[in-house]
Amino acid sequence: MSLSSSDHKAVARRYLWSGLGFLAFGGLLALLIRWQWAFPGQPVPGLAWALPESHGALTPPTYTAVFTTHGLVMIFFAVTPLLFGALGHFVVPLAIGARGLAFPRLSSVGFWVYALGGALVLASFGLRLGPASAGWTGYPPLSTSVFTPGLGQTLVTVAVLCAGVSAFLYGLNFVVTVVRCRAPGMTWGRLPLTVWGLFFASVLNVLFVPVLAAATVLVLMDRLLGTQFFVAGAAAVGGGGDPLVYQHLFWLFGHPEVYILILPAWGMVGDFVAFFSRRPAHGYRLTAGAMGAVSALSGLVYAHHLFTSGMSPVLGRTFMVLTLLISLPAEVMFLNWLMTLWRGSVRLTSPMLAALATMSVFGLGGITGLALGAVATDVPLHGTLWVVGHFHLTMGAASFLGVFAGLYFWFPKMFGRALHEGLAKAHVLASAVLFLGVFGGQLAAGYAGQLRRLYDPYQYTYLRHLLPLNQWTTACAFLLGAVQGLFVVNLAWTLRRGRAADANPWRVGTLEWTCAPSPPPEGNFARPPVVLRGPHALSQPESIERLGRDWLGQAEDLPASPATATSPEAPVALTSGGAS
Amino acid sequence: MSDLAPRPVEASSEQVGGASPRTWTLALPEDASAHGHRIDALLGWSHRFEAGLALVAFGWMAVAVWRFRKAPRATVAHGGTRRSRAWVLGLALGAFLVVDGTLLVGSEGYLRDVLWNLDVPARDPRTARIEINAHQWSWEARYAGADGRFGTADDVVTWNDLRVPVGVPVWVQLVSTDVVHGFSLPHFRVKLDAIPGRVNQTWFQAAREGEWEVACYQHCGTSHYRMRGVLRALSPDAHAAWLREAGRQAERVYDADDSAANWGWEWKAP
């Protein structure tokens, strides 16, 4: 399939390779930040070619460019594109029994807009145009040309706009596809939880990415056209703009973005826990409903990011209550996962391990956010590494492990080859443990008062004793980087000479595994499947009795009598269309 | 009730531990304020809850995975009964009410009594007032001199050097001349944004004498990490003596035409 193909699977693969590339790039930048906190001002081995003046040591300007780019790249160009661009594009049409996305050309255009944005970020960083350095949040007035004059900041602002356009396009595309293109019989109550997660997250994309676009365009106008939306304080100059308006706009997008990044992972965890416990998901409707409730609340909690901005007590109290409230549906969902595991027949495959790891890091991340939801406890922790550790666990580690859960699960479908299970499991386990090491270390440092984004935290005497802790955390981070080699080796080896995958290696009943060959051809299904049941028809009495296996295809006819023609565990042929 | 009261000045130094440099520890920065112990206690509860929830979740997961690993396949007709779903809802609601409820009620108490209660410094005749102007990359502080009014010739101005009396409310009004900064007193549990174009305010009360650091917590440019100031908590007498002397010197070098130096404003009532 060529680069111009607008088949959803081809677009998905383009997003996959570029997303993985940006993940590696963002990860390397993270290691530079970690190096600086462990060995402040000392040369980074092997970096002398890039920073000859300082013999490879990070200087304060380089450091600000590094952490700004790390945040932007990870959120806009690595994790979101991997979840939606790669997994979402690939899975959504297949899982709902559609021949493709509702607007195939739009998804192809969306990719190229994203690619343009990615190129702009790399250019801003690599071409020494005065790199972006206002932090990933880009608060004005710092992000205006008065305080960050280089071309780099303009380029990344345009790049964020590009990523936003692409996110809006695939969000819209997924929403329309799920609403309009489901196969006959694929009712809302039969959607895999993955599709629910991607659907809700896509709705959030459609609603809130335009807010980001508005903020970004206004900043661009301030930078390029001399407007003053965010430059001067209204109170100070009797007119003009207000920097605080940007913060409200940014977080009105920025907080839902957290859920945009985690909802698809939640959905996958819900599905995989059921698949590999060989049980229907416990409380399917409750789980889908909880994801919906979180989505509905997501835009109403954003101002907890502004608890220390001097906001009025009325707003502060309101957003405190709303923020704490959002933990309720999250708890319902988490308990449902735990209930699904109980009395199951748990198979620790690589996607299952990754799903359990996602649960663990997300659980810890969510729990450590409680103290940030109440105003009084937020004050000592605000702006510290506690916040960094908390959101890296939820939207960093959990989304990352969610991406890999999905990738390990759908890889045989995407490429027709089976990844090495042992390597995959080692990669997932080592990553999960090291994530806990790195972000646990950050939580500890933040609790002790270490502020984020300090080039040299030890300028403050009250932070000096944290050097050993930071060095330990950095060691974990470098190990974490190193174990990603397990994935790279696995990927390269499998793509070159991996064995052909079984048609349904995980023995599950969702449409992509039971109604389409691996990899699926253009158009996905020879005939549109007619869906008869939900996604988690596992260990059902009638299938064990009549077919001798513990799973049932979503579109599979159940023979009236014990199996005669179908042998146990055999992949199911395309089902006939006339079943009722 | 004793938990709600400001910490008395005398008894404090034993309670909060000495100022000696500590070794590897995960404790909060030591508390030097009269009210910070309330936040610290609430944070302590929050962490107990967090540990409890994590223990339950991880324990459940580990036990389930271990116990049912390769368990013989059971036949299962459904994804939970009405009863099991009710358990999930009940457990979630229970955990939510206890954990989030404690945080909400505890936080609300602190907000009502301290953080958003500017009546305390406004009513107390001893209150020390400071105007702070944040710059890239320093803290400029202004004290009304002997006349008690800001923007006059005897205003005292210091750079990265805050001086406050112990045991009385310190009322801070905060602005920024350039970008958004974050005024932070880690040892007093104080954080507040300095935003161009608006006057933000907060207050705190030092519980004992000593030197503490002022940090910027909002990324404000290349030298953000060096935006460090020192706060000196002095005895009321020493503070008054310093302010008198500094006011006299300020009046001597006062230049009415230096508009950059005369940035103070009339104190804004809450």
mmCIF file with all atom_site columns, C-alpha atoms in Angstrom, chain B residues 125-196:
data_model
loop_
_atom_site.group_PDB
_atom_site.id
_atom_site.type_symbol
_atom_site.label_atom_id
_atom_site.label_alt_id
_atom_site.label_comp_id
_atom_site.label_asym_id
_atom_site.label_entity_id
_atom_site.label_seq_id
_atom_site.pdbx_PDB_ins_code
_atom_site.Cartn_x
_atom_site.Cartn_y
_atom_site.Cartn_z
_atom_site.occupancy
_atom_site.B_iso_or_equiv
_atom_site.pdbx_formal_charge
_atom_site.auth_seq_id
_atom_site.auth_comp_id
_atom_site.auth_asym_id
_atom_site.auth_atom_id
_atom_site.pdbx_PDB_model_num
ATOM 1  C CA . PRO B 1 125 ? -3.574 45.761 63.681 1.00 0.00 ? 125 PRO B CA 1
ATOM 2  C CA . ARG B 1 126 ? -0.113 44.166 63.876 1.00 0.00 ? 126 ARG B CA 1
ATOM 3  C CA . THR B 1 127 ? -0.297 42.768 60.315 1.00 0.00 ? 127 THR B CA 1
ATOM 4  C CA . ALA B 1 128 ? 2.824  43.279 58.208 1.00 0.00 ? 128 ALA B CA 1
ATOM 5  C CA . ARG B 1 129 ? 2.049  44.257 54.604 1.00 0.00 ? 129 ARG B CA 1
ATOM 6  C CA . ILE B 1 130 ? 4.334  43.551 51.670 1.00 0.00 ? 130 ILE B CA 1
ATOM 7  C CA . GLU B 1 131 ? 3.963  44.357 47.990 1.00 0.00 ? 131 GLU B CA 1
ATOM 8  C CA . ILE B 1 132 ? 5.926  42.021 45.737 1.00 0.00 ? 132 ILE B CA 1
ATOM 9  C CA . ASN B 1 133 ? 6.802  42.662 42.132 1.00 0.00 ? 133 ASN B CA 1
ATOM 10 C CA . ALA B 1 134 ? 8.080  39.603 40.255 1.00 0.00 ? 134 ALA B CA 1
ATOM 11 C CA . HIS B 1 135 ? 10.629 40.071 37.493 1.00 0.00 ? 135 HIS B CA 1
ATOM 12 C CA . GLN B 1 136 ? 12.651 37.863 35.219 1.00 0.00 ? 136 GLN B CA 1
ATOM 13 C CA . TRP B 1 137 ? 14.395 36.715 37.511 1.00 0.00 ? 137 TRP B CA 1
ATOM 14 C CA . SER B 1 138 ? 14.063 38.185 40.921 1.00 0.00 ? 138 SER B CA 1
ATOM 15 C CA . TRP B 1 139 ? 11.611 39.174 43.626 1.00 0.00 ? 139 TRP B CA 1
ATOM 16 C CA . GLU B 1 140 ? 11.335 42.874 44.343 1.00 0.00 ? 140 GLU B CA 1
ATOM 17 C CA . ALA B 1 141 ? 9.632  43.577 47.653 1.00 0.00 ? 141 ALA B CA 1
ATOM 18 C CA . ARG B 1 142 ? 8.200  46.852 48.960 1.00 0.00 ? 142 ARG B CA 1
ATOM 19 C CA . TYR B 1 143 ? 7.366  47.760 52.556 1.00 0.00 ? 143 TYR B CA 1
ATOM 20 C CA . ALA B 1 144 ? 5.453  50.853 53.589 1.00 0.00 ? 144 ALA B CA 1
ATOM 21 C CA . GLY B 1 145 ? 7.772  52.913 55.758 1.00 0.00 ? 145 GLY B CA 1
ATOM 22 C CA . ALA B 1 146 ? 6.948  54.739 58.960 1.00 0.00 ? 146 ALA B CA 1
ATOM 23 C CA . ASP B 1 147 ? 3.899  56.444 57.423 1.00 0.00 ? 147 ASP B CA 1
ATOM 24 C CA . GLY B 1 148 ? 2.247  53.082 56.783 1.00 0.00 ? 148 GLY B CA 1
ATOM 25 C CA . ARG B 1 149 ? 1.412  54.017 53.183 1.00 0.00 ? 149 ARG B CA 1
ATOM 26 C CA . PHE B 1 150 ? 2.759  52.517 49.992 1.00 0.00 ? 150 PHE B CA 1
ATOM 27 C CA . GLY B 1 151 ? 4.062  54.636 47.144 1.00 0.00 ? 151 GLY B CA 1
ATOM 28 C CA . THR B 1 152 ? 5.669  57.260 49.339 1.00 0.00 ? 152 THR B CA 1
ATOM 29 C CA . ALA B 1 153 ? 9.233  58.400 49.835 1.00 0.00 ? 153 ALA B CA 1
ATOM 30 C CA . ASP B 1 154 ? 9.957  56.223 52.854 1.00 0.00 ? 154 ASP B CA 1
ATOM 31 C CA . ASP B 1 155 ? 8.991  52.955 51.153 1.00 0.00 ? 155 ASP B CA 1
ATOM 32 C CA . VAL B 1 156 ? 11.618 50.297 51.703 1.00 0.00 ? 156 VAL B CA 1
ATOM 33 C CA . VAL B 1 157 ? 12.499 48.205 48.656 1.00 0.00 ? 157 VAL B CA 1
ATOM 34 C CA . THR B 1 158 ? 14.543 45.008 48.748 1.00 0.00 ? 158 THR B CA 1
ATOM 35 C CA . TRP B 1 159 ? 15.605 42.499 46.105 1.00 0.00 ? 159 TRP B CA 1
ATOM 36 C CA . ASN B 1 160 ? 15.305 38.765 46.764 1.00 0.00 ? 160 ASN B CA 1
ATOM 37 C CA . ASP B 1 161 ? 15.249 39.614 50.438 1.00 0.00 ? 161 ASP B CA 1
ATOM 38 C CA . LEU B 1 162 ? 11.941 39.415 52.292 1.00 0.00 ? 162 LEU B CA 1
ATOM 39 C CA . ARG B 1 163 ? 11.850 40.343 55.958 1.00 0.00 ? 163 ARG B CA 1
ATOM 40 C CA . VAL B 1 164 ? 8.839  39.559 58.062 1.00 0.00 ? 164 VAL B CA 1
ATOM 41 C CA . PRO B 1 165 ? 8.101  39.675 61.799 1.00 0.00 ? 165 PRO B CA 1
ATOM 42 C CA . VAL B 1 166 ? 7.408  36.401 63.583 1.00 0.00 ? 166 VAL B CA 1
ATOM 43 C CA . GLY B 1 167 ? 4.010  35.684 65.105 1.00 0.00 ? 167 GLY B CA 1
ATOM 44 C CA . VAL B 1 168 ? 1.913  38.224 63.209 1.00 0.00 ? 168 VAL B CA 1
ATOM 45 C CA . PRO B 1 169 ? -0.001 37.854 59.940 1.00 0.00 ? 169 PRO B CA 1
ATOM 46 C CA . VAL B 1 170 ? 2.010  38.757 56.846 1.00 0.00 ? 170 VAL B CA 1
ATOM 47 C CA . TRP B 1 171 ? -0.193 40.034 54.042 1.00 0.00 ? 171 TRP B CA 1
ATOM 48 C CA . VAL B 1 172 ? 1.286  39.815 50.549 1.00 0.00 ? 172 VAL B CA 1
ATOM 49 C CA . GLN B 1 173 ? 0.011  41.534 47.421 1.00 0.00 ? 173 GLN B CA 1
ATOM 50 C CA . LEU B 1 174 ? 1.680  40.261 44.292 1.00 0.00 ? 174 LEU B CA 1
ATOM 51 C CA . VAL B 1 175 ? 2.141  41.475 40.719 1.00 0.00 ? 175 VAL B CA 1
ATOM 52 C CA . SER B 1 176 ? 4.451  40.731 37.827 1.00 0.00 ? 176 SER B CA 1
ATOM 53 C CA . THR B 1 177 ? 6.046  43.157 35.389 1.00 0.00 ? 177 THR B CA 1
ATOM 54 C CA . ASP B 1 178 ? 6.853  40.691 32.614 1.00 0.00 ? 178 ASP B CA 1
ATOM 55 C CA . VAL B 1 179 ? 5.747  37.041 32.487 1.00 0.00 ? 179 VAL B CA 1
ATOM 56 C CA . VAL B 1 180 ? 3.787  34.747 34.776 1.00 0.00 ? 180 VAL B CA 1
ATOM 57 C CA . HIS B 1 181 ? 5.827  33.806 37.841 1.00 0.00 ? 181 HIS B CA 1
ATOM 58 C CA . GLY B 1 182 ? 4.964  31.556 40.764 1.00 0.00 ? 182 GLY B CA 1
ATOM 59 C CA . PHE B 1 183 ? 5.592  32.969 44.234 1.00 0.00 ? 183 PHE B CA 1
ATOM 60 C CA . SER B 1 184 ? 6.325  30.082 46.495 1.00 0.00 ? 184 SER B CA 1
ATOM 61 C CA . LEU B 1 185 ? 7.319  29.752 50.144 1.00 0.00 ? 185 LEU B CA 1
ATOM 62 C CA . PRO B 1 186 ? 7.730  25.976 50.464 1.00 0.00 ? 186 PRO B CA 1
ATOM 63 C CA . HIS B 1 187 ? 8.265  26.136 54.219 1.00 0.00 ? 187 HIS B CA 1
ATOM 64 C CA . PHE B 1 188 ? 5.121  28.185 54.750 1.00 0.00 ? 188 PHE B CA 1
ATOM 65 C CA . ARG B 1 189 ? 2.850  26.195 52.392 1.00 0.00 ? 189 ARG B CA 1
ATOM 66 C CA . VAL B 1 190 ? 2.319  29.307 50.296 1.00 0.00 ? 190 VAL B CA 1
ATOM 67 C CA . LYS B 1 191 ? 1.968  29.342 46.489 1.00 0.00 ? 191 LYS B CA 1
ATOM 68 C CA . LEU B 1 192 ? 0.485  32.060 44.329 1.00 0.00 ? 192 LEU B CA 1
ATOM 69 C CA . ASP B 1 193 ? 0.853  33.085 40.700 1.00 0.00 ? 193 ASP B CA 1
ATOM 70 C CA . ALA B 1 194 ? 2.227  36.521 39.875 1.00 0.00 ? 194 ALA B CA 1
ATOM 71 C CA . ILE B 1 195 ? 0.373  37.557 36.733 1.00 0.00 ? 195 ILE B CA 1
ATOM 72 C CA . PRO B 1 196 ? 0.928  40.733 34.732 1.00 0.00 ? 196 PRO B CA 1
#
